[in-house]
Structure formats: structure tokens, C-alpha cells
Coordinates of C-alpha atoms and ligand atoms in Angstrom, one line a residue:
M1 CA 32.7 94.1 231.3
T2 CA 36.3 93.8 230.9
V3 CA 37.2 97.4 232.2
L4 CA 41.0 99.1 231.4
K5 CA 42.6 100.2 234.5
S6 CA 44.8 103.3 234.0
R7 CA 48.0 103.4 235.8
I8 CA 48.8 107.1 234.4
D9 CA 50.5 109.3 237.2
T10 CA 49.3 112.9 236.1
G11 CA 51.6 114.3 238.6
A12 CA 54.6 113.0 237.2
D13 CA 57.0 115.3 236.0
E14 CA 57.2 113.4 233.0
F15 CA 53.5 113.6 232.2
I16 CA 53.4 117.3 232.9
A17 CA 56.1 117.9 230.3
N18 CA 54.1 115.9 227.8
V19 CA 51.2 118.3 228.5
E20 CA 52.9 121.3 228.2
A21 CA 54.5 120.2 224.6
M22 CA 51.1 118.9 223.5
N23 CA 49.6 122.5 224.7
A24 CA 52.2 124.4 222.4
K25 CA 51.6 122.4 219.5
L26 CA 48.1 123.1 220.1
A27 CA 48.7 126.6 220.5
D28 CA 50.4 126.8 217.0
L29 CA 47.7 124.9 215.1
D30 CA 45.1 127.4 216.7
V31 CA 47.2 130.2 214.8
E32 CA 46.6 128.3 211.6
F33 CA 42.8 127.5 212.2
R34 CA 42.7 131.4 212.7
T35 CA 44.2 132.0 209.2
V36 CA 41.6 129.6 207.9
L37 CA 38.8 131.1 209.5
V38 CA 39.3 134.5 207.8
G39 CA 39.1 133.1 204.2
G40 CA 40.6 135.4 201.6
G41 CA 41.3 138.2 204.3
E42 CA 39.7 141.0 205.9
K43 CA 39.4 143.2 202.6
Y44 CA 37.8 140.3 200.6
V45 CA 35.4 139.5 203.3
E46 CA 34.4 143.1 203.8
R47 CA 33.8 143.3 200.2
H48 CA 31.5 140.3 200.0
R49 CA 29.6 141.4 203.1
K50 CA 29.4 145.0 201.4
R51 CA 27.5 142.9 198.4
G52 CA 25.0 141.9 201.2
K53 CA 26.4 138.1 201.0
M54 CA 27.3 135.6 203.9
T55 CA 30.2 133.9 204.1
A56 CA 30.9 130.1 203.1
R57 CA 31.1 129.4 206.9
E58 CA 28.2 131.3 207.7
R59 CA 26.2 129.7 205.0
I60 CA 27.0 126.1 206.4
E61 CA 26.0 127.3 210.3
L62 CA 22.3 128.4 209.0
L63 CA 22.2 125.0 206.8
V64 CA 22.7 122.6 209.5
D65 CA 20.4 121.8 212.1
E66 CA 20.7 124.1 215.2
D67 CA 23.4 123.5 217.7
S68 CA 24.4 120.6 215.7
P69 CA 28.5 120.0 215.0
F70 CA 30.0 120.4 211.9
L71 CA 33.0 118.2 211.4
E72 CA 35.1 120.1 209.1
L73 CA 37.6 118.2 207.0
C74 CA 40.9 119.3 205.2
A75 CA 40.5 122.6 207.1
L76 CA 44.6 123.0 206.6
A77 CA 44.6 122.2 202.8
A78 CA 47.5 124.0 200.7
H79 CA 48.9 124.8 203.9
G80 CA 52.9 125.1 202.8
S81 CA 52.0 125.9 199.2
Q82 CA 51.7 129.1 197.2
F83 CA 47.7 129.1 197.9
T84 CA 45.7 130.3 200.5
V85 CA 45.5 127.6 203.4
G86 CA 41.9 125.9 203.3
A87 CA 42.2 125.9 199.4
S88 CA 39.2 128.3 198.7
V89 CA 36.7 125.6 200.0
V90 CA 35.3 124.6 203.0
V91 CA 34.1 121.0 203.3
G92 CA 32.7 118.8 206.1
I93 CA 30.0 116.4 207.7
G94 CA 27.0 118.4 208.6
V95 CA 23.7 117.3 209.7
V96 CA 20.9 118.9 207.7
H97 CA 17.0 118.0 208.9
G98 CA 18.4 115.0 210.7
V99 CA 20.6 113.8 207.8
E100 CA 24.3 113.3 207.9
C101 CA 25.5 115.2 204.6
M102 CA 28.7 116.2 202.9
L103 CA 29.0 120.1 202.4
V104 CA 31.0 121.5 200.0
A105 CA 30.8 125.5 200.0
N106 CA 33.2 127.5 198.0
D107 CA 34.5 130.4 199.6
P108 CA 34.1 133.3 197.4
T109 CA 36.4 135.6 199.3
V110 CA 39.9 133.5 198.0
K111 CA 40.3 134.6 194.5
G112 CA 36.4 134.6 193.9
G113 CA 36.1 130.9 194.9
T114 CA 38.2 129.3 192.1
S115 CA 39.5 126.0 192.2
N116 CA 43.3 125.4 192.1
P117 CA 44.9 122.3 192.5
W118 CA 44.5 122.0 196.0
T119 CA 40.8 122.9 196.0
L120 CA 40.3 120.1 193.5
R121 CA 41.9 117.7 195.5
K122 CA 39.8 118.5 198.8
I123 CA 36.7 118.4 196.8
L124 CA 37.5 115.2 195.2
R125 CA 38.2 113.9 198.8
A126 CA 35.1 115.1 199.8
N127 CA 33.2 113.1 197.1
D128 CA 34.9 109.9 197.9
I129 CA 33.7 110.3 201.7
A130 CA 30.5 111.1 200.1
L131 CA 30.5 107.8 198.1
A132 CA 32.1 105.4 200.7
N133 CA 29.9 106.4 203.5
R134 CA 26.4 107.0 201.2
L135 CA 26.1 110.9 202.3
P136 CA 24.1 113.3 200.3
V137 CA 26.4 116.2 199.1
I138 CA 25.4 119.8 199.2
S139 CA 27.4 122.0 197.2
L140 CA 27.2 125.7 197.9
V141 CA 28.6 127.2 195.0
E142 CA 30.0 130.6 194.3
S143 CA 33.0 130.1 192.0
G144 CA 34.6 131.5 189.4
G145 CA 35.7 128.1 188.0
A146 CA 39.6 127.0 187.2
D147 CA 42.0 129.0 188.6
L148 CA 43.7 130.1 185.2
P149 CA 47.2 130.5 186.2
T150 CA 47.2 126.9 187.2
Q151 CA 44.8 125.5 184.9
K152 CA 47.1 122.9 183.5
E153 CA 47.0 121.3 187.0
V154 CA 43.1 121.5 187.3
F155 CA 41.6 121.2 183.7
V156 CA 42.5 117.9 182.7
P157 CA 42.4 116.1 186.5
G158 CA 39.1 118.4 187.2
G159 CA 37.2 116.7 185.2
R160 CA 36.7 114.0 187.6
L161 CA 34.7 116.9 189.9
F162 CA 31.9 116.2 187.5
R163 CA 31.9 112.6 186.8
D164 CA 31.8 112.2 190.4
L165 CA 28.9 114.2 191.0
T166 CA 26.9 111.9 188.5
R167 CA 28.3 108.8 189.9
L168 CA 27.0 109.8 193.3
S169 CA 23.3 110.4 191.5
A170 CA 23.8 106.8 189.8
A171 CA 24.6 105.0 192.9
G172 CA 21.6 106.8 194.5
I173 CA 23.1 109.1 196.7
P174 CA 21.2 112.7 196.3
T175 CA 23.1 115.5 195.0
I176 CA 21.9 119.2 195.7
A177 CA 23.4 122.5 194.4
L178 CA 22.2 125.9 196.2
V179 CA 23.9 128.5 193.7
F180 CA 24.8 131.5 195.7
G181 CA 26.8 133.6 193.3
N182 CA 28.9 133.5 190.0
S183 CA 29.1 129.7 188.9
T184 CA 31.0 130.0 185.6
A185 CA 32.3 127.4 183.1
G186 CA 33.5 124.4 185.2
G187 CA 31.4 125.8 188.0
A188 CA 28.3 125.8 185.9
Y189 CA 28.5 122.2 185.7
V190 CA 28.1 121.5 189.2
P191 CA 24.5 122.8 189.0
G192 CA 24.3 120.9 185.8
M193 CA 25.3 117.5 187.2
S194 CA 23.5 117.8 190.5
D195 CA 19.9 116.3 191.1
H196 CA 18.4 119.5 192.9
V197 CA 19.5 122.9 191.9
V198 CA 18.2 126.1 193.8
M199 CA 19.0 129.6 192.4
I200 CA 18.9 132.7 194.1
K201 CA 16.9 135.9 192.3
D202 CA 19.3 138.5 191.0
Q203 CA 22.1 136.9 192.8
S204 CA 23.1 133.7 191.1
K205 CA 24.9 133.5 187.7
V206 CA 25.4 130.4 185.8
F207 CA 26.8 130.2 182.5
L208 CA 29.3 128.5 180.5
G209 CA 30.8 131.7 179.4
G210 CA 30.1 135.0 180.7
P211 CA 29.1 138.3 178.1
P212 CA 32.8 138.9 177.5
L213 CA 33.5 135.7 176.3
V214 CA 30.2 135.1 174.1
K215 CA 31.1 138.3 172.5
M216 CA 34.6 137.3 172.0
A217 CA 33.4 134.0 170.6
T218 CA 30.4 134.8 168.5
G219 CA 30.2 138.5 168.4
E220 CA 26.7 138.4 170.5
V221 CA 26.2 141.1 172.6
S222 CA 24.2 140.0 175.7
D223 CA 23.8 140.8 179.5
D224 CA 24.5 138.6 182.9
E225 CA 20.9 138.2 183.1
E226 CA 19.8 137.1 180.3
L227 CA 22.8 134.8 179.8
G228 CA 22.8 132.8 183.3
G229 CA 20.5 134.8 185.5
A230 CA 18.2 132.8 188.2
E231 CA 15.1 134.1 186.7
M232 CA 16.0 132.8 183.0
H233 CA 17.2 129.5 184.5
A234 CA 13.9 129.0 186.7
R235 CA 11.8 130.2 183.7
V236 CA 13.5 129.6 180.4
S237 CA 16.2 126.8 180.3
G238 CA 14.7 124.7 183.4
L239 CA 18.2 124.3 184.7
S240 CA 17.0 125.8 188.2
D241 CA 13.9 123.9 190.1
Y242 CA 13.5 126.3 192.8
L243 CA 14.0 130.2 192.5
A244 CA 14.9 131.6 196.2
A245 CA 14.5 135.2 197.2
D246 CA 17.5 135.7 199.2
E247 CA 20.6 133.5 200.6
Q248 CA 18.4 132.6 203.9
D249 CA 15.5 131.6 201.4
A250 CA 17.9 129.4 199.3
L251 CA 19.2 127.8 202.7
R252 CA 15.8 127.1 203.7
I253 CA 14.7 125.4 200.3
G254 CA 18.1 123.2 200.6
R255 CA 16.9 122.3 204.0
R256 CA 13.3 121.2 202.7
I257 CA 14.7 119.4 200.0
V258 CA 16.6 117.1 202.4
A259 CA 13.5 116.7 204.4
R260 CA 11.6 115.2 201.2
L261 CA 14.6 113.1 200.3
N262 CA 13.2 110.0 202.7
W263 CA 16.6 109.4 203.7
R264 CA 17.3 106.5 205.8
K265 CA 20.4 104.8 206.9
R266 CA 21.4 101.3 206.3
G267 CA 24.0 100.6 209.1
P268 CA 23.6 99.5 212.4
E269 CA 21.8 101.3 215.3
P270 CA 24.4 102.4 218.2
V271 CA 23.8 100.6 221.6
A272 CA 23.4 102.4 224.7
V273 CA 26.4 104.6 225.5
A274 CA 28.5 104.7 228.6
E275 CA 31.0 107.5 228.8
P276 CA 34.9 106.5 229.7
L277 CA 35.7 105.8 233.1
Y278 CA 38.5 108.4 232.8
D279 CA 39.0 111.7 231.7
A280 CA 39.9 112.7 227.9
E281 CA 42.0 115.8 229.1
D282 CA 44.6 113.0 230.3
L283 CA 45.4 112.3 226.4
L284 CA 47.3 115.5 226.6
G285 CA 50.1 113.8 228.3
I286 CA 50.1 110.4 227.3
V287 CA 52.3 110.4 224.3
P288 CA 55.9 111.4 224.8
C289 CA 57.4 114.4 223.8
D290 CA 60.4 111.8 222.1
L291 CA 58.6 109.4 220.0
K292 CA 61.5 106.8 220.7
I293 CA 59.9 106.2 224.4
P294 CA 56.8 104.1 224.0
F295 CA 53.9 104.5 225.5
D296 CA 50.8 102.2 226.4
P297 CA 48.0 102.6 224.0
R298 CA 45.5 101.1 226.5
E299 CA 45.8 104.4 227.9
V300 CA 44.4 106.0 224.8
I301 CA 41.6 103.4 224.6
A302 CA 40.6 103.4 228.1
R303 CA 39.7 107.5 227.2
L304 CA 38.2 106.3 223.7
V305 CA 35.9 103.7 224.1
D306 CA 32.5 103.4 225.9
G307 CA 32.8 102.7 229.4
S308 CA 36.8 102.0 229.3
D309 CA 35.6 98.6 228.5
F310 CA 38.0 96.4 226.2
D311 CA 38.1 93.0 225.5
E312 CA 42.0 92.2 224.4
F313 CA 42.6 89.9 222.0
K314 CA 45.8 87.5 222.0
P315 CA 47.0 89.7 224.8
D316 CA 50.0 87.4 225.5
Y317 CA 50.9 86.8 221.7
G318 CA 52.5 89.8 219.5
S319 CA 52.5 92.2 222.6
S320 CA 54.0 95.1 220.3
L321 CA 50.6 95.2 218.9
C322 CA 47.3 95.6 221.1
T323 CA 44.3 94.4 219.5
G324 CA 40.7 94.1 220.7
W325 CA 36.7 94.7 220.9
A326 CA 35.2 97.7 222.2
T327 CA 32.1 100.2 221.5
V328 CA 32.7 104.0 220.8
H329 CA 29.4 105.9 221.2
G330 CA 27.5 102.8 220.8
Y331 CA 29.1 101.5 217.7
P332 CA 31.2 98.4 217.6
V333 CA 35.0 98.6 216.7
G334 CA 37.7 96.3 216.4
I335 CA 40.9 98.2 217.6
L336 CA 44.6 97.7 216.5
A337 CA 47.1 100.0 218.6
N338 CA 50.7 99.7 218.4
A339 CA 52.4 99.3 221.9
Q340 CA 55.9 99.2 221.4
G341 CA 56.7 100.8 218.4
V342 CA 58.2 98.1 216.2
L343 CA 55.8 95.4 214.6
F344 CA 57.3 91.9 214.6
S345 CA 56.5 88.8 212.4
Q346 CA 53.7 87.8 215.5
E347 CA 52.1 91.1 215.4
A348 CA 51.8 91.0 211.5
Q349 CA 49.8 87.6 212.0
K350 CA 48.0 88.7 215.0
A351 CA 46.8 91.7 213.0
T352 CA 45.6 89.5 210.1
Q353 CA 43.9 87.1 211.9
F354 CA 42.0 89.9 213.7
I355 CA 41.1 91.9 210.4
Q356 CA 39.5 88.5 209.2
L357 CA 37.6 88.3 212.6
A358 CA 36.3 91.6 212.0
N359 CA 35.3 91.0 208.6
R360 CA 33.4 87.7 209.8
S361 CA 31.1 89.9 212.5
D362 CA 31.1 93.2 210.1
T363 CA 33.1 95.5 212.7
P364 CA 34.6 98.6 211.7
L365 CA 38.3 98.8 212.2
L366 CA 40.4 101.7 214.4
F367 CA 44.2 101.7 213.8
L368 CA 45.7 103.9 216.2
H369 CA 49.4 104.6 214.9
N370 CA 52.7 104.6 216.8
T371 CA 54.9 102.6 214.6
T372 CA 58.5 102.7 213.6
G373 CA 57.5 100.0 211.2
Y374 CA 58.5 96.2 210.7
M375 CA 61.7 94.6 212.5
V376 CA 64.7 94.9 210.3
G377 CA 67.8 92.4 210.8
K378 CA 69.0 89.3 209.9
E379 CA 67.1 87.4 212.5
Y380 CA 63.9 88.8 211.5
E381 CA 64.7 88.6 207.8
Q382 CA 65.2 84.9 208.1
G383 CA 62.1 84.7 210.1
G384 CA 59.9 85.9 207.3
I385 CA 59.2 89.6 208.2
I386 CA 58.4 90.5 204.7
K387 CA 55.7 87.9 204.1
H388 CA 54.3 88.4 207.2
G389 CA 54.5 92.2 206.7
A390 CA 52.9 91.4 203.8
M391 CA 50.1 89.1 205.0
M392 CA 48.8 92.1 207.0
I393 CA 49.2 94.7 204.3
N394 CA 47.2 92.2 202.2
A395 CA 44.3 91.9 205.0
V396 CA 44.2 95.6 205.2
S397 CA 43.8 96.2 201.6
N398 CA 41.3 93.9 201.1
S399 CA 39.0 94.2 204.2
T400 CA 35.8 95.9 203.4
V401 CA 34.7 96.9 206.7
P402 CA 35.2 100.6 207.2
H403 CA 38.6 101.8 208.6
I404 CA 39.3 104.7 210.4
S405 CA 43.0 105.4 211.3
I406 CA 44.2 108.0 214.1
L407 CA 48.0 109.0 214.0
M408 CA 48.7 109.4 217.2
G409 CA 52.6 109.2 217.4
A410 CA 55.2 107.8 214.7
S411 CA 53.9 106.4 211.9
Y412 CA 57.0 105.1 209.7
G413 CA 57.6 103.0 206.7
A414 CA 55.7 100.0 205.8
G415 CA 53.9 99.9 209.3
H416 CA 52.3 103.4 207.6
Y417 CA 50.7 100.9 205.3
G418 CA 50.0 98.0 207.4
M419 CA 48.1 100.1 210.0
C420 CA 45.9 101.7 207.3
G421 CA 47.8 104.8 206.0
R422 CA 46.2 107.3 203.5
A423 CA 47.1 104.8 200.6
Y424 CA 44.7 102.0 202.2
D425 CA 41.6 104.0 201.9
P426 CA 40.5 104.4 205.4
R427 CA 37.2 106.2 205.5
F428 CA 38.6 108.5 207.7
L429 CA 42.4 109.6 208.7
F430 CA 43.1 112.3 211.5
A431 CA 46.4 112.8 213.1
W432 CA 46.9 114.2 216.5
P433 CA 49.6 117.1 216.5
S434 CA 52.0 114.8 218.4
A435 CA 52.0 112.5 214.9
K436 CA 55.0 112.3 212.8
S437 CA 54.8 110.2 209.4
A438 CA 57.7 109.5 206.8
V439 CA 59.1 106.6 205.3
M440 CA 61.4 106.6 208.7
G441 CA 62.6 109.0 211.4
A442 CA 64.7 111.9 210.1
Q443 CA 67.5 111.0 212.0
Q444 CA 67.8 107.1 210.8
L445 CA 67.0 109.3 207.2
A446 CA 69.8 111.1 207.3
G447 CA 71.9 108.4 208.9
V448 CA 71.3 106.2 206.0
I449 CA 72.0 108.9 203.6
S450 CA 75.4 109.1 205.0
I451 CA 76.5 105.7 205.2
V452 CA 75.4 105.3 201.5
S453 CA 77.4 108.3 200.3
R454 CA 80.5 107.6 202.7
A455 CA 80.2 104.0 201.4
A456 CA 80.3 105.5 197.7
T457 CA 83.1 107.9 198.5
E458 CA 85.4 105.2 199.7
A459 CA 84.7 103.0 196.8
R460 CA 86.0 105.4 194.6
G461 CA 89.1 105.9 196.8
G462 CA 88.4 109.2 198.4
V463 CA 88.5 110.4 202.1
V464 CA 84.9 111.1 203.3
D465 CA 84.9 115.0 204.3
E466 CA 83.6 114.6 208.1
E467 CA 82.4 118.4 208.2
A468 CA 80.6 118.1 204.9
D469 CA 79.1 114.9 205.9
A470 CA 77.9 116.3 209.6
G471 CA 76.4 119.5 207.5
M472 CA 74.5 117.5 205.0
R473 CA 73.0 114.9 207.7
A474 CA 71.6 118.1 209.5
M475 CA 70.4 119.7 206.5
I476 CA 68.4 116.4 205.5
E477 CA 67.3 116.0 209.1
A478 CA 66.1 119.5 209.4
Q479 CA 64.2 118.9 205.9
I480 CA 62.6 115.6 206.9
E481 CA 61.5 116.8 210.1
I482 CA 59.7 119.8 208.5
E483 CA 57.9 117.4 206.2
S484 CA 57.1 114.8 208.6
V485 CA 54.9 117.0 210.7
P486 CA 51.0 117.1 210.6
T487 CA 50.4 120.5 209.4
F488 CA 52.7 120.0 206.3
L489 CA 51.1 116.2 205.8
S490 CA 47.7 117.9 206.4
G491 CA 48.5 120.6 203.7
M492 CA 48.9 117.8 201.1
L493 CA 45.8 116.4 202.1
Y494 CA 47.5 113.1 203.6
D495 CA 44.9 113.2 206.3
D496 CA 41.5 114.5 207.0
G497 CA 42.3 116.9 209.8
V498 CA 44.8 117.6 212.8
I499 CA 42.6 117.3 215.6
D500 CA 42.8 117.8 219.3
P501 CA 43.5 114.5 221.2
R502 CA 40.6 115.6 223.5
D503 CA 38.2 115.5 220.7
T504 CA 38.9 111.9 219.5
R505 CA 36.1 110.2 221.0
T506 CA 34.0 112.8 219.9
I507 CA 35.5 112.9 216.2
L508 CA 35.1 109.1 216.2
G509 CA 31.4 109.2 217.2
Q510 CA 30.6 111.7 214.4
T511 CA 32.4 109.6 211.7
L512 CA 31.2 106.2 212.7
S513 CA 27.6 107.3 212.6
A514 CA 28.3 109.0 209.3
I515 CA 29.7 105.5 208.3
A516 CA 26.5 103.8 209.4
T517 CA 24.8 105.7 206.8
A518 CA 26.0 103.0 204.5
P519 CA 25.5 99.2 205.2
I520 CA 28.6 97.7 206.7
E521 CA 29.7 94.3 205.2
G522 CA 32.8 92.4 205.4
T523 CA 34.3 89.9 203.4
S524 CA 36.3 86.8 203.3
N525 CA 37.8 87.1 200.1
F526 CA 41.5 88.3 200.6
G527 CA 44.7 88.2 198.0
V528 CA 46.4 84.9 198.5
F529 CA 48.5 84.9 201.8
R530 CA 52.1 83.7 201.5
M531 CA 52.3 81.5 204.5
Ligands
LIG601 N1 41.6 132.3 188.0 C1 42.3 133.1 188.7 N2 42.2 134.1 189.7 C2 40.7 134.8 189.6 C3 40.0 134.1 188.7 C4 40.4 133.0 188.1 N3 39.2 132.4 187.3 N4 38.9 134.7 188.7 C5 39.3 135.7 189.6 N5 40.5 135.8 190.2 C6 40.8 136.7 190.7 C7 41.1 138.0 190.5 O1 42.2 137.9 189.7 C8 41.0 138.5 191.9 O2 42.6 138.7 192.4 P1 43.1 140.0 192.9 O3 42.2 140.1 194.6 O4 44.6 139.4 193.6 O5 43.3 141.0 192.1 C9 40.4 137.7 192.6 O6 40.1 136.6 192.2 C10 39.0 138.5 193.0 O7 38.4 138.7 191.6 P2 37.4 139.6 191.3 O8 37.1 139.9 189.9 O9 37.9 140.8 191.9 O10 35.9 139.3 192.3 P3 34.4 139.3 192.3 O11 34.1 138.8 193.2 O12 34.2 140.5 191.6 O13 34.2 138.5 190.8 C11 34.4 136.6 189.4 C12 34.5 137.1 190.7 C13 34.8 134.7 189.6 C14 32.9 136.6 189.4 C15 35.1 137.3 188.5 O14 36.5 137.3 189.0 C16 35.1 136.4 187.1 O15 34.3 136.4 186.4 N6 36.3 135.6 186.9 C17 36.5 134.7 185.8 C18 35.4 133.4 185.6 C19 36.1 132.8 184.5 O16 36.0 133.0 183.6 N7 36.0 131.8 184.7 C20 36.6 130.6 183.8 C21 37.2 129.6 184.3 S1 37.4 128.1 183.5

């Protein structure tokens, strides 16, 4: 055992200030999450209940195993947009009859559960996660189809929703649709493309076009039941495989379907678990309020990994990046954690070797971000920082073991890419409330624009207006600051959720367990490394 030793002084003024700052951010986040929980708002929830229906979250709660956790993903989708936060759909990983499944539940209290551009992106993300990790998908359907005013953004790309479902099926991943209400037009293809379909008597309505549309199109007069009622689909069209008596019965049948899938995990079994030696509570005070101040990621690792046991790789080489091996909830991981913010050539080369080693031993990788990017400057350019950074990005891009990224502090510039940012398809990416991500820091970005525009003014023979320049810098800085924070980035679906640092170990355990549903296989096939 190589047990990490913590050097944190939890009584130090600086630590206490960090905890206060983190708690303030968590309180703000809590307000956001409470808004998400009320879906379309009290008026619509009330109306929904008066119809004798359960909310999307209540349905999920009854579907998953008793007392099992539900890992909700992308809860803040659409934050900062014109649409309701959460994007009228609840998605996440839940355990149904002992099987980890991807649950996708339309929220009918938000615009009839219709899909706007953010709903679409969120469901596509859920499908990607299901495919990569071999998770059965259960759709809890009640949706009026496309959000008509924004149809131009959902209609064409929205075709992927249905393509994904059948591709999941072709990959041998089961897809189950439990239809709770209206499932019109595009919504009708969700049961249409699913392997197993349950509908509820007198409640589910599945048709390509409702009675008014049919009357418009062909002049035929019909009612809901004959066009798309559950009984008709169970007895006549054959679209439904099971006819449920009510919502509870549909959820019960859904659980029975999963029980009969005979689903087996294909990844490794976890080994025995020892809890970390240090308190997760301390994670609130490790990241400094000012991200320019570096912190030791070993303090974080000591609170995330089993037994705080960490075998560091190349500790004396490229020390601005800490790399090493550990287990989390019994699952082996290789960890890459930024230690001093900047990545130099040595760090990039060390990371590349480490990623290759993880691929040789089929070990998933965990990236803990706090980086301002690769080092700039004459000495470093001449030393080949571009080719070394590219080498690390090559390794990250072509590595086939699962990756998980946690944004703890800064995640700027190409450092975000090298550390497996969103575009590099980590299986999961979560951000702490203290994280910030952008092409560079707000102050630096405003400064760069100022230098460029000053030079342009001077080149034209003009005189720099200092007051205007200061105003412009302040404005840009404020804008970039707003666009770099986790709630904003989460709204854009650039992460799978903003999490309380204290929950990180649990969430890593849940995601590593979900990941182990699929086989874990590394590669030795990387792009050409520019030496
Ligand atoms: N696009 C955008 N908004 C829609 C919508 C759609 N497809 N369907 C419903 N809405 C809006 C309604 O205008 C209403 O908004 P408001 O409360 O701000 O006035 C809100 O969603 C709730 O709709 P409502 O009809 O009151 O809810 P309901 O629960 O009684 O019925 C539906 C829900 C989905 C069954 C019903 O609205 C419907 O049939 N919509 C049209 C479905 C359709 O034809 N879709 C084709 C898509 S390709």
C-alpha cells in the first residue's frame, strides 16, 4: 500500500474561506436544482395530477429498485436559454431489477413534453451514453413531439433520435418504451423503434397524426381511441406488446421486461473496497477561491480513491501533472491530475506514456482538471510544446479505455482538450461549482483583445482611447466570466452535471459500475506521434 498523507490544515483561514466560497456556490446551485424539480411550474403540475397522472420523477422513482440511487444527468440543460431549465425531459442512470439502465422520461408538464433543441441534445447525449456503456434504454414517453415554434432546429437533426434507438437495438442493447400518455408524430416513433412496448388502457395515445390532423389531411373523421388508443394498439395494430391497467402497472411490467432480459455485465467485477482515510467534507476547502493559486491534487485523490492508496507514476518527472494508479469503489483507474496549472513538454510526454500504459492494462482513466493550458513563450515553442501537446491530444483521442473527466478548477485552452474535455468523448464529464472553462481566463482574454486592438489603432496612426479601452476590457471580462461558469456550461450540455465535490467518489463509483456493463478494452493503435 502506498497511502497518501494529507497535509491540509482545516483550521487555516485560507481553508475556511475556500469552504465558505464553495458553500455559497452550492447554495446558488441548490436554487437552480429546486427550479428544475418543479418542471413546468405548479399550475401545470397541479393540472397533471388532477388528471390522475404521476410526474416524470415519480415514475422514475417507482421504476427503479427500492432505495437505489438515480444518477440524474444534464439536469441544468437549457439553463440560460429561452426554454425551461431541464429541457422538458429527465434523464439519468437508474437500477431496474439489478440492471443499470438509461432512463429517459419526458416531462409532460413542460409544453406537453415536447422536444425543443435542448431536449433533443439531451436525449441524444443519453443515447450516446447508453451505446458506449451498453446500458438498456427505458423511455418513459409522454410527448407532443416537436416543439413547433422551434421545429427548424429539431426536425432535421431530430431524425437521429429514432436512428439511435434502432442502432442500439442492432448493437444488442435493449430498448423499452413505456407510454404514459400522448405520443404524437415523432413521439410515436419512440415506441415504433423500441424492442419492447407497454401502453396504458384509456391513457396512452400513439398516432402519427391526431384526429384534427387526419381530418385536415384526408377528411376522415375519427376519435383518439380508434386512431391510437392503447387497446387498439394491443389488439389491432400490434404496436403494443403489453396492455397495462394503469401507470403503476406499466412500471411493474417495465420492471418485469428488464428482469427477463437476462442482462449480464461484460466488464470487470470490482475488487474489495476500503474507504478513503480522509473525510470527503474536506473537498469543500481544497480549491482556492482564486484559481490562480495552485493546489495539490493529491489532497483530492486522497479523498476519492479506495484506502487513499495511490501509486504515483513518474513523480519526479513533469511534476506539474500528477499521474498514478488507484481503485475507486473497487474499480481500477489511472489518474491524470493537474498539479501546477500549466502543462509543459515533459508533462505532455508523461501523459502520453501513461495513457498508453492504461490502454495496455485495460484500465479506465480519470482526468482531474485544473489547467491553464500548455505553456507559451519562446523557450517552450522552441522546445516543441506544440508537438508535445499534440502527442498528448493524440493519445487521449485514440485511447479506447473509458475516460471520466472532473473539472475541479480551471480548464482552459488546449489543456481542456489534452485532459479529455467534452469534444474528446469522455464517457462522463462532471464539473465542480468551482470550475471554469474557456479558451483562456476572462482577464487574459480581455487583455489579449485589448493588445490586438491597440496595435491595430496605432498601426492606423490613431491614438488609443484609454477610457474606451478600459470599458471594453471590463465588458468582455464580465461576459467571459459569465460564460465560463459551470451552470452556464451545463446549460449548453458541455458537461453531464454540476456536482457537489463531496459526492464525487459516489458518482465515480456509479459511473465506473455503469461503464463496466460494456467490455473494457485498450488499444495500441494511436495516430502517428510526432517525436
Ligand atoms: N409545440 C409547442 N408547444 C406545444 C406543443 C407543440 N407541439 N404542444 C403543446 N404545446 C404547448 C401548448 O401550447 C401549451 O402552452 P401554454 O400552456 O403556454 O398555452 C402547453 O404546451 C400545454 O399544452 P396543452 O395542450 O394545454 O397540454 P395537454 O397536456 O392538454 O396536451 C398535447 C398536450 C401534447 C397532447 C397537446 O398539446 C397536443 O396535442 N399538441 C400538439 C401535438 C402535435 O401535433 N405535435 C406534432 C409535432 S410534430
